[in-house]
JSON list of C-alpha atoms and ligand atoms in Angstrom, two decimals:
[
{"chain": "V", "resi": 84, "resn": "MET", "atom": "CA", "xyz": [9.30, 70.50, -1.91]},
{"chain": "V", "resi": 85, "resn": "SER", "atom": "CA", "xyz": [10.07, 67.22, -0.37]},
{"chain": "V", "resi": 86, "resn": "ALA", "atom": "CA", "xyz": [8.92, 66.23, 3.25]},
{"chain": "V", "resi": 87, "resn": "PRO", "atom": "CA", "xyz": [11.46, 67.31, 5.86]},
{"chain": "V", "resi": 88, "resn": "GLU", "atom": "CA", "xyz": [13.91, 64.52, 6.84]},
{"chain": "V", "resi": 89, "resn": "LEU", "atom": "CA", "xyz": [15.51, 64.09, 10.25]},
{"chain": "V", "resi": 90, "resn": "VAL", "atom": "CA", "xyz": [19.36, 63.93, 9.94]},
{"chain": "V", "resi": 91, "resn": "GLU", "atom": "CA", "xyz": [22.21, 63.76, 12.55]},
{"chain": "V", "resi": 92, "resn": "LEU", "atom": "CA", "xyz": [24.79, 66.28, 11.61]},
{"chain": "V", "resi": 93, "resn": "SER", "atom": "CA", "xyz": [28.43, 67.03, 12.36]},
{"chain": "V", "resi": 94, "resn": "ALA", "atom": "CA", "xyz": [29.13, 70.34, 14.07]},
{"chain": "V", "resi": 95, "resn": "ASP", "atom": "CA", "xyz": [30.53, 71.75, 10.87]},
{"chain": "V", "resi": 96, "resn": "ASP", "atom": "CA", "xyz": [27.24, 71.07, 9.08]},
{"chain": "V", "resi": 97, "resn": "THR", "atom": "CA", "xyz": [25.61, 73.46, 11.48]},
{"chain": "V", "resi": 98, "resn": "HIS", "atom": "CA", "xyz": [27.97, 76.45, 10.74]},
{"chain": "V", "resi": 99, "resn": "ALA", "atom": "CA", "xyz": [26.25, 77.94, 7.62]},
{"chain": "V", "resi": 100, "resn": "LEU", "atom": "CA", "xyz": [22.83, 78.21, 9.25]},
{"chain": "V", "resi": 101, "resn": "ARG", "atom": "CA", "xyz": [24.33, 79.47, 12.54]},
{"chain": "V", "resi": 102, "resn": "ARG", "atom": "CA", "xyz": [25.87, 82.15, 10.66]},
{"chain": "V", "resi": 103, "resn": "SER", "atom": "CA", "xyz": [23.03, 83.12, 8.43]},
{"chain": "V", "resi": 104, "resn": "VAL", "atom": "CA", "xyz": [20.29, 82.86, 11.22]},
{"chain": "V", "resi": 105, "resn": "LEU", "atom": "CA", "xyz": [21.96, 83.24, 14.61]},
{"chain": "V", "resi": 106, "resn": "ARG", "atom": "CA", "xyz": [24.87, 85.88, 13.76]},
{"chain": "V", "resi": 107, "resn": "VAL", "atom": "CA", "xyz": [22.89, 88.53, 12.12]},
{"chain": "V", "resi": 108, "resn": "GLY", "atom": "CA", "xyz": [22.58, 91.91, 14.02]},
{"chain": "V", "resi": 109, "resn": "VAL", "atom": "CA", "xyz": [24.80, 90.67, 16.93]},
{"chain": "V", "resi": 110, "resn": "PRO", "atom": "CA", "xyz": [28.14, 91.52, 18.03]},
{"chain": "V", "resi": 111, "resn": "THR", "atom": "CA", "xyz": [29.52, 87.98, 17.75]},
{"chain": "V", "resi": 112, "resn": "THR", "atom": "CA", "xyz": [30.42, 86.11, 14.47]},
{"chain": "V", "resi": 113, "resn": "GLU", "atom": "CA", "xyz": [31.40, 82.76, 16.29]},
{"chain": "V", "resi": 114, "resn": "VAL", "atom": "CA", "xyz": [29.73, 79.88, 14.91]},
{"chain": "V", "resi": 115, "resn": "VAL", "atom": "CA", "xyz": [31.68, 77.21, 17.08]},
{"chain": "V", "resi": 116, "resn": "PHE", "atom": "CA", "xyz": [30.17, 76.35, 20.50]},
{"chain": "V", "resi": 117, "resn": "SER", "atom": "CA", "xyz": [32.63, 75.09, 23.15]},
{"chain": "V", "resi": 118, "resn": "GLU", "atom": "CA", "xyz": [30.13, 72.11, 23.62]},
{"chain": "V", "resi": 119, "resn": "ASP", "atom": "CA", "xyz": [30.23, 71.00, 19.99]},
{"chain": "V", "resi": 120, "resn": "HIS", "atom": "CA", "xyz": [32.26, 68.18, 20.65]},
{"chain": "V", "resi": 121, "resn": "LEU", "atom": "CA", "xyz": [31.59, 67.16, 24.02]},
{"chain": "V", "resi": 122, "resn": "PRO", "atom": "CA", "xyz": [30.90, 63.41, 24.57]},
{"chain": "V", "resi": 123, "resn": "GLY", "atom": "CA", "xyz": [27.26, 62.91, 24.09]},
{"chain": "V", "resi": 124, "resn": "THR", "atom": "CA", "xyz": [26.47, 66.11, 22.07]},
{"chain": "V", "resi": 125, "resn": "ILE", "atom": "CA", "xyz": [24.28, 65.60, 19.16]},
{"chain": "V", "resi": 126, "resn": "HIS", "atom": "CA", "xyz": [23.44, 67.96, 16.15]},
{"chain": "V", "resi": 127, "resn": "LEU", "atom": "CA", "xyz": [20.07, 67.21, 14.66]},
{"chain": "V", "resi": 128, "resn": "GLY", "atom": "CA", "xyz": [18.77, 68.96, 11.55]},
{"chain": "V", "resi": 129, "resn": "LEU", "atom": "CA", "xyz": [15.84, 68.76, 8.98]},
{"chain": "V", "resi": 130, "resn": "ARG", "atom": "CA", "xyz": [16.77, 68.44, 5.32]},
{"chain": "V", "resi": 131, "resn": "MET", "atom": "CA", "xyz": [14.41, 69.15, 2.44]},
{"chain": "V", "resi": 132, "resn": "ASP", "atom": "CA", "xyz": [15.35, 68.42, -1.24]},
{"chain": "V", "resi": 133, "resn": "GLY", "atom": "CA", "xyz": [18.97, 68.08, -0.24]},
{"chain": "V", "resi": 134, "resn": "ALA", "atom": "CA", "xyz": [19.21, 71.45, 1.77]},
{"chain": "V", "resi": 135, "resn": "LEU", "atom": "CA", "xyz": [19.66, 71.65, 5.38]},
{"chain": "V", "resi": 136, "resn": "VAL", "atom": "CA", "xyz": [16.66, 73.93, 6.54]},
{"chain": "V", "resi": 137, "resn": "ALA", "atom": "CA", "xyz": [16.81, 73.75, 10.34]},
{"chain": "V", "resi": 138, "resn": "ILE", "atom": "CA", "xyz": [19.40, 72.80, 12.95]},
{"chain": "V", "resi": 139, "resn": "SER", "atom": "CA", "xyz": [19.81, 72.15, 16.69]},
{"chain": "V", "resi": 140, "resn": "THR", "atom": "CA", "xyz": [22.46, 70.96, 19.10]},
{"chain": "V", "resi": 141, "resn": "TRP", "atom": "CA", "xyz": [21.67, 68.88, 22.15]},
{"chain": "V", "resi": 142, "resn": "VAL", "atom": "CA", "xyz": [24.31, 68.78, 24.81]},
{"chain": "V", "resi": 143, "resn": "PRO", "atom": "CA", "xyz": [24.26, 66.62, 28.04]},
{"chain": "V", "resi": 144, "resn": "ARG", "atom": "CA", "xyz": [24.29, 68.95, 30.89]},
{"chain": "V", "resi": 145, "resn": "GLU", "atom": "CA", "xyz": [22.68, 69.06, 34.46]},
{"chain": "V", "resi": 146, "resn": "HIS", "atom": "CA", "xyz": [20.02, 71.44, 35.44]},
{"chain": "V", "resi": 147, "resn": "ASP", "atom": "CA", "xyz": [19.71, 72.16, 39.02]},
{"chain": "V", "resi": 148, "resn": "GLY", "atom": "CA", "xyz": [21.66, 68.76, 39.90]},
{"chain": "V", "resi": 149, "resn": "SER", "atom": "CA", "xyz": [19.29, 66.69, 37.74]},
{"chain": "V", "resi": 150, "resn": "PRO", "atom": "CA", "xyz": [20.35, 64.88, 34.55]},
{"chain": "V", "resi": 151, "resn": "ALA", "atom": "CA", "xyz": [19.23, 66.96, 31.59]},
{"chain": "V", "resi": 152, "resn": "VAL", "atom": "CA", "xyz": [20.09, 67.96, 28.06]},
{"chain": "V", "resi": 153, "resn": "GLN", "atom": "CA", "xyz": [20.77, 71.73, 26.88]},
{"chain": "V", "resi": 154, "resn": "LEU", "atom": "CA", "xyz": [19.23, 72.64, 23.55]},
{"chain": "V", "resi": 155, "resn": "ARG", "atom": "CA", "xyz": [21.53, 75.14, 21.81]},
{"chain": "V", "resi": 156, "resn": "GLY", "atom": "CA", "xyz": [21.70, 76.79, 18.38]},
{"chain": "V", "resi": 157, "resn": "MET", "atom": "CA", "xyz": [18.11, 76.22, 17.37]},
{"chain": "V", "resi": 158, "resn": "ALA", "atom": "CA", "xyz": [17.55, 77.84, 14.10]},
{"chain": "V", "resi": 159, "resn": "THR", "atom": "CA", "xyz": [15.42, 77.49, 10.83]},
{"chain": "V", "resi": 160, "resn": "ALA", "atom": "CA", "xyz": [16.52, 78.97, 7.46]},
{"chain": "V", "resi": 161, "resn": "SER", "atom": "CA", "xyz": [15.25, 82.65, 7.41]},
{"chain": "V", "resi": 162, "resn": "ASP", "atom": "CA", "xyz": [13.00, 82.28, 4.34]},
{"chain": "V", "resi": 163, "resn": "LEU", "atom": "CA", "xyz": [11.34, 79.08, 5.94]},
{"chain": "V", "resi": 164, "resn": "GLN", "atom": "CA", "xyz": [10.47, 80.32, 9.53]},
{"chain": "V", "resi": 165, "resn": "GLY", "atom": "CA", "xyz": [6.82, 80.00, 10.69]},
{"chain": "V", "resi": 166, "resn": "HIS", "atom": "CA", "xyz": [6.05, 76.93, 8.80]},
{"chain": "V", "resi": 167, "resn": "GLY", "atom": "CA", "xyz": [6.36, 74.35, 11.56]},
{"chain": "V", "resi": 168, "resn": "LEU", "atom": "CA", "xyz": [9.94, 73.26, 10.74]},
{"chain": "V", "resi": 169, "resn": "GLY", "atom": "CA", "xyz": [11.52, 74.51, 14.05]},
{"chain": "V", "resi": 170, "resn": "GLY", "atom": "CA", "xyz": [8.52, 72.86, 16.03]},
{"chain": "V", "resi": 171, "resn": "LEU", "atom": "CA", "xyz": [9.19, 69.58, 14.27]},
{"chain": "V", "resi": 172, "resn": "LEU", "atom": "CA", "xyz": [12.76, 69.48, 14.86]},
{"chain": "V", "resi": 173, "resn": "LEU", "atom": "CA", "xyz": [12.32, 70.54, 18.61]},
{"chain": "V", "resi": 174, "resn": "GLU", "atom": "CA", "xyz": [9.65, 67.73, 18.99]},
{"chain": "V", "resi": 175, "resn": "HIS", "atom": "CA", "xyz": [12.05, 65.18, 17.41]},
{"chain": "V", "resi": 176, "resn": "GLY", "atom": "CA", "xyz": [14.74, 66.18, 19.77]},
{"chain": "V", "resi": 177, "resn": "CYS", "atom": "CA", "xyz": [12.83, 66.25, 22.94]},
{"chain": "V", "resi": 178, "resn": "ALA", "atom": "CA", "xyz": [11.48, 62.68, 21.94]},
{"chain": "V", "resi": 179, "resn": "MET", "atom": "CA", "xyz": [15.11, 61.64, 21.46]},
{"chain": "V", "resi": 180, "resn": "VAL", "atom": "CA", "xyz": [16.22, 62.98, 24.92]},
{"chain": "V", "resi": 181, "resn": "ALA", "atom": "CA", "xyz": [13.13, 61.14, 26.53]},
{"chain": "V", "resi": 182, "resn": "ALA", "atom": "CA", "xyz": [14.12, 57.93, 24.75]},
{"chain": "V", "resi": 183, "resn": "THR", "atom": "CA", "xyz": [17.44, 58.07, 26.61]},
{"chain": "V", "resi": 184, "resn": "GLY", "atom": "CA", "xyz": [15.68, 58.28, 29.87]},
{"chain": "V", "resi": 185, "resn": "ILE", "atom": "CA", "xyz": [16.63, 61.90, 30.59]},
{"chain": "V", "resi": 186, "resn": "ALA", "atom": "CA", "xyz": [13.53, 63.99, 31.91]},
{"chain": "V", "resi": 187, "resn": "LEU", "atom": "CA", "xyz": [14.71, 67.46, 31.22]},
{"chain": "V", "resi": 188, "resn": "VAL", "atom": "CA", "xyz": [15.52, 69.65, 28.44]},
{"chain": "V", "resi": 189, "resn": "TRP", "atom": "CA", "xyz": [16.48, 73.28, 28.98]},
{"chain": "V", "resi": 190, "resn": "ALA", "atom": "CA", "xyz": [17.66, 76.23, 26.88]},
{"chain": "V", "resi": 191, "resn": "ARG", "atom": "CA", "xyz": [18.77, 79.85, 27.15]},
{"chain": "V", "resi": 192, "resn": "ALA", "atom": "CA", "xyz": [16.04, 81.21, 24.93]},
{"chain": "V", "resi": 193, "resn": "ARG", "atom": "CA", "xyz": [16.25, 84.59, 23.08]},
{"chain": "V", "resi": 194, "resn": "ASP", "atom": "CA", "xyz": [13.24, 86.61, 24.16]},
{"chain": "V", "resi": 195, "resn": "ALA", "atom": "CA", "xyz": [12.21, 86.96, 20.49]},
{"chain": "V", "resi": 196, "resn": "ALA", "atom": "CA", "xyz": [11.83, 83.15, 20.44]},
{"chain": "V", "resi": 197, "resn": "LEU", "atom": "CA", "xyz": [10.14, 82.68, 23.92]},
{"chain": "V", "resi": 198, "resn": "ALA", "atom": "CA", "xyz": [6.76, 82.28, 22.35]},
{"chain": "V", "resi": 199, "resn": "PHE", "atom": "CA", "xyz": [7.99, 79.44, 20.34]},
{"chain": "V", "resi": 200, "resn": "TYR", "atom": "CA", "xyz": [9.26, 77.59, 23.46]},
{"chain": "V", "resi": 201, "resn": "LEU", "atom": "CA", "xyz": [6.31, 78.21, 25.52]},
{"chain": "V", "resi": 202, "resn": "ARG", "atom": "CA", "xyz": [4.16, 76.93, 22.96]},
{"chain": "V", "resi": 203, "resn": "HIS", "atom": "CA", "xyz": [6.06, 73.67, 22.89]},
{"chain": "V", "resi": 204, "resn": "GLY", "atom": "CA", "xyz": [5.86, 73.02, 26.73]},
{"chain": "V", "resi": 205, "resn": "PHE", "atom": "CA", "xyz": [8.76, 74.88, 28.03]},
{"chain": "V", "resi": 206, "resn": "ALA", "atom": "CA", "xyz": [8.33, 77.05, 31.23]},
{"chain": "V", "resi": 207, "resn": "ILE", "atom": "CA", "xyz": [10.29, 80.22, 32.18]},
{"chain": "V", "resi": 208, "resn": "GLU", "atom": "CA", "xyz": [12.76, 79.82, 35.22]},
{"chain": "V", "resi": 209, "resn": "GLY", "atom": "CA", "xyz": [13.96, 83.04, 36.85]},
{"chain": "V", "resi": 210, "resn": "GLU", "atom": "CA", "xyz": [14.63, 86.48, 35.65]},
{"chain": "V", "resi": 211, "resn": "GLY", "atom": "CA", "xyz": [15.72, 87.57, 32.28]},
{"chain": "V", "resi": 212, "resn": "PHE", "atom": "CA", "xyz": [19.17, 88.38, 31.46]},
{"chain": "V", "resi": 213, "resn": "ILE", "atom": "CA", "xyz": [21.29, 89.64, 28.72]},
{"chain": "V", "resi": 214, "resn": "ASP", "atom": "CA", "xyz": [23.35, 87.10, 26.83]},
{"chain": "V", "resi": 215, "resn": "ASP", "atom": "CA", "xyz": [27.13, 87.86, 26.80]},
{"chain": "V", "resi": 216, "resn": "ALA", "atom": "CA", "xyz": [27.85, 86.63, 23.20]},
{"chain": "V", "resi": 217, "resn": "THR", "atom": "CA", "xyz": [24.79, 88.29, 21.52]},
{"chain": "V", "resi": 218, "resn": "GLN", "atom": "CA", "xyz": [23.85, 91.02, 23.95]},
{"chain": "V", "resi": 219, "resn": "LEU", "atom": "CA", "xyz": [20.33, 89.97, 23.42]},
{"chain": "V", "resi": 220, "resn": "PRO", "atom": "CA", "xyz": [17.64, 89.60, 26.25]},
{"chain": "V", "resi": 221, "resn": "HIS", "atom": "CA", "xyz": [17.16, 85.93, 27.18]},
{"chain": "V", "resi": 222, "resn": "HIS", "atom": "CA", "xyz": [15.25, 83.80, 29.73]},
{"chain": "V", "resi": 223, "resn": "LEU", "atom": "CA", "xyz": [16.19, 80.26, 30.91]},
{"chain": "V", "resi": 224, "resn": "VAL", "atom": "CA", "xyz": [13.35, 77.75, 29.82]},
{"chain": "V", "resi": 225, "resn": "VAL", "atom": "CA", "xyz": [12.85, 74.28, 30.92]},
{"chain": "V", "resi": 226, "resn": "ARG", "atom": "CA", "xyz": [10.70, 71.32, 29.67]},
{"chain": "V", "resi": 227, "resn": "ARG", "atom": "CA", "xyz": [9.90, 68.00, 31.33]},
{"chain": "V", "resi": 228, "resn": "VAL", "atom": "CA", "xyz": [9.94, 65.39, 28.41]},
{"chain": "V", "resi": 229, "resn": "LEU", "atom": "CA", "xyz": [9.32, 62.56, 30.74]},
{"chain": "V", "resi": 230, "resn": "LEU", "atom": "CA", "xyz": [6.54, 62.29, 33.31]},
{"chain": "P", "resi": 108, "resn": "COA", "atom": "C1", "xyz": [12.82, 80.22, 16.87]},
{"chain": "P", "resi": 108, "resn": "COA", "atom": "C2", "xyz": [12.79, 79.46, 15.43]},
{"chain": "P", "resi": 108, "resn": "COA", "atom": "C3", "xyz": [13.96, 78.25, 15.55]},
{"chain": "P", "resi": 108, "resn": "COA", "atom": "C4", "xyz": [11.60, 78.59, 15.43]},
{"chain": "P", "resi": 108, "resn": "COA", "atom": "O1", "xyz": [11.63, 77.85, 14.01]},
{"chain": "P", "resi": 108, "resn": "COA", "atom": "P1", "xyz": [10.33, 77.94, 13.03]},
{"chain": "P", "resi": 108, "resn": "COA", "atom": "O2", "xyz": [10.62, 76.98, 12.08]},
{"chain": "P", "resi": 108, "resn": "COA", "atom": "O3", "xyz": [10.07, 79.45, 12.74]},
{"chain": "P", "resi": 108, "resn": "COA", "atom": "O4", "xyz": [9.25, 77.39, 14.03]},
{"chain": "P", "resi": 108, "resn": "COA", "atom": "P2", "xyz": [7.80, 77.17, 13.76]},
{"chain": "P", "resi": 108, "resn": "COA", "atom": "O5", "xyz": [7.31, 77.38, 12.35]},
{"chain": "P", "resi": 108, "resn": "COA", "atom": "O6", "xyz": [7.49, 75.66, 14.33]},
{"chain": "P", "resi": 108, "resn": "COA", "atom": "O7", "xyz": [6.97, 78.04, 14.78]},
{"chain": "P", "resi": 108, "resn": "COA", "atom": "C5", "xyz": [7.32, 79.43, 14.70]},
{"chain": "P", "resi": 108, "resn": "COA", "atom": "C6", "xyz": [5.85, 80.10, 14.66]},
{"chain": "P", "resi": 108, "resn": "COA", "atom": "O8", "xyz": [5.23, 79.83, 13.47]},
{"chain": "P", "resi": 108, "resn": "COA", "atom": "C7", "xyz": [3.93, 79.60, 13.68]},
{"chain": "P", "resi": 108, "resn": "COA", "atom": "N1", "xyz": [3.77, 78.13, 12.77]},
{"chain": "P", "resi": 108, "resn": "COA", "atom": "C8", "xyz": [4.09, 77.11, 13.01]},
{"chain": "P", "resi": 108, "resn": "COA", "atom": "N2", "xyz": [3.48, 76.16, 12.11]},
{"chain": "P", "resi": 108, "resn": "COA", "atom": "C9", "xyz": [2.95, 76.97, 11.15]},
{"chain": "P", "resi": 108, "resn": "COA", "atom": "C10", "xyz": [2.41, 76.82, 9.82]},
{"chain": "P", "resi": 108, "resn": "COA", "atom": "N3", "xyz": [2.26, 75.64, 9.37]},
{"chain": "P", "resi": 108, "resn": "COA", "atom": "N4", "xyz": [1.97, 77.99, 9.17]},
{"chain": "P", "resi": 108, "resn": "COA", "atom": "C11", "xyz": [2.06, 79.17, 9.83]},
{"chain": "P", "resi": 108, "resn": "COA", "atom": "N5", "xyz": [2.66, 79.44, 10.97]},
{"chain": "P", "resi": 108, "resn": "COA", "atom": "C12", "xyz": [3.03, 78.50, 11.70]},
{"chain": "P", "resi": 108, "resn": "COA", "atom": "C13", "xyz": [3.79, 78.95, 15.18]},
{"chain": "P", "resi": 108, "resn": "COA", "atom": "O9", "xyz": [2.71, 79.44, 15.63]},
{"chain": "P", "resi": 108, "resn": "COA", "atom": "C14", "xyz": [5.01, 79.59, 15.85]},
{"chain": "P", "resi": 108, "resn": "COA", "atom": "O10", "xyz": [4.57, 80.90, 16.45]},
{"chain": "P", "resi": 108, "resn": "COA", "atom": "P3", "xyz": [5.37, 81.38, 17.86]},
{"chain": "P", "resi": 108, "resn": "COA", "atom": "O11", "xyz": [6.56, 81.76, 17.60]},
{"chain": "P", "resi": 108, "resn": "COA", "atom": "O12", "xyz": [4.24, 82.19, 18.48]},
{"chain": "P", "resi": 108, "resn": "COA", "atom": "O13", "xyz": [5.20, 79.89, 18.55]},
{"chain": "P", "resi": 108, "resn": "COA", "atom": "C15", "xyz": [13.02, 80.26, 14.12]},
{"chain": "P", "resi": 108, "resn": "COA", "atom": "O14", "xyz": [12.08, 81.10, 13.96]},
{"chain": "P", "resi": 108, "resn": "COA", "atom": "C16", "xyz": [14.47, 80.98, 14.10]},
{"chain": "P", "resi": 108, "resn": "COA", "atom": "O15", "xyz": [15.44, 80.49, 13.60]},
{"chain": "P", "resi": 108, "resn": "COA", "atom": "N6", "xyz": [14.48, 82.19, 14.58]},
{"chain": "P", "resi": 108, "resn": "COA", "atom": "C17", "xyz": [15.78, 82.88, 14.67]},
{"chain": "P", "resi": 108, "resn": "COA", "atom": "C18", "xyz": [16.69, 82.35, 15.46]},
{"chain": "P", "resi": 108, "resn": "COA", "atom": "C19", "xyz": [16.31, 82.07, 16.88]},
{"chain": "P", "resi": 108, "resn": "COA", "atom": "O16", "xyz": [15.71, 83.08, 17.61]},
{"chain": "P", "resi": 108, "resn": "COA", "atom": "N7", "xyz": [16.74, 81.00, 17.37]},
{"chain": "P", "resi": 108, "resn": "COA", "atom": "C20", "xyz": [16.26, 80.62, 18.83]},
{"chain": "P", "resi": 108, "resn": "COA", "atom": "C21", "xyz": [17.33, 80.95, 19.74]},
{"chain": "P", "resi": 108, "resn": "COA", "atom": "S1", "xyz": [17.03, 80.57, 21.35]}
]
C-alpha cells in the first residue's frame, strides 16, 4: 500500500466512513453534523491507494470562553484500525490548529477511544456522560496544542 496522504475533504466525502465506523451498533444513522458547513470547519482525511482510510472534522468552537477547535467524527476504516493512521491524522489536525494560533483542541470522546486521546496528549475534563445521539458513554477531552 502507498504511504498515507493527508487530504482536505468535503463534508460529503466523510459520509461513507462515518456510516461504516461511527454508525454501527448505535441508535442514530445520521451522518450529517450540524457543524459540517460552519465557516472555518475543515474536514481532513488520509488517503491510501486512492481510498479514504481515515477522517476527522475540525470545528472552530470556544472552550470555556477561550478560542478553540472541536474535533468531531474521528474514524479509521474498521479493517485498518490500530496501525497508526488515526494517530497520524490526529497529529496533522492538531498541528494545523496550532499553525492558526489557536491553543486548544477539544472533543467529546467515546470511552472506547479514550486511551487513544490520552496517548495523544488530551486530558479528561469533568464527569462522564451519555451522548444523546449514540447513547454511548463519553468524556470531554482537551489538549493544549500551543504552549
Ligand atoms: C479511535 C480511532 C479513530 C483511532 O484510530 P486508529 O487508526 O485505530 O488509531 P491508531 O492506530 O493511531 O491508535 C490506536 C491504537 O493502536 C495502537 N497502535 C498505533 N500504532 C500502531 C501500530 N503501528 N501497530 C499496532 N498498533 C498500533 C495504539 O497503541 C493505539 O492504542 P490506544 O487505543 O490504546 O491508544 C479508531 O480506532 C476508530 O475509528 N474507532 C472507532 C470509532 C471511534 O471510536 N472514533 C472516535 C470517536 S470519539
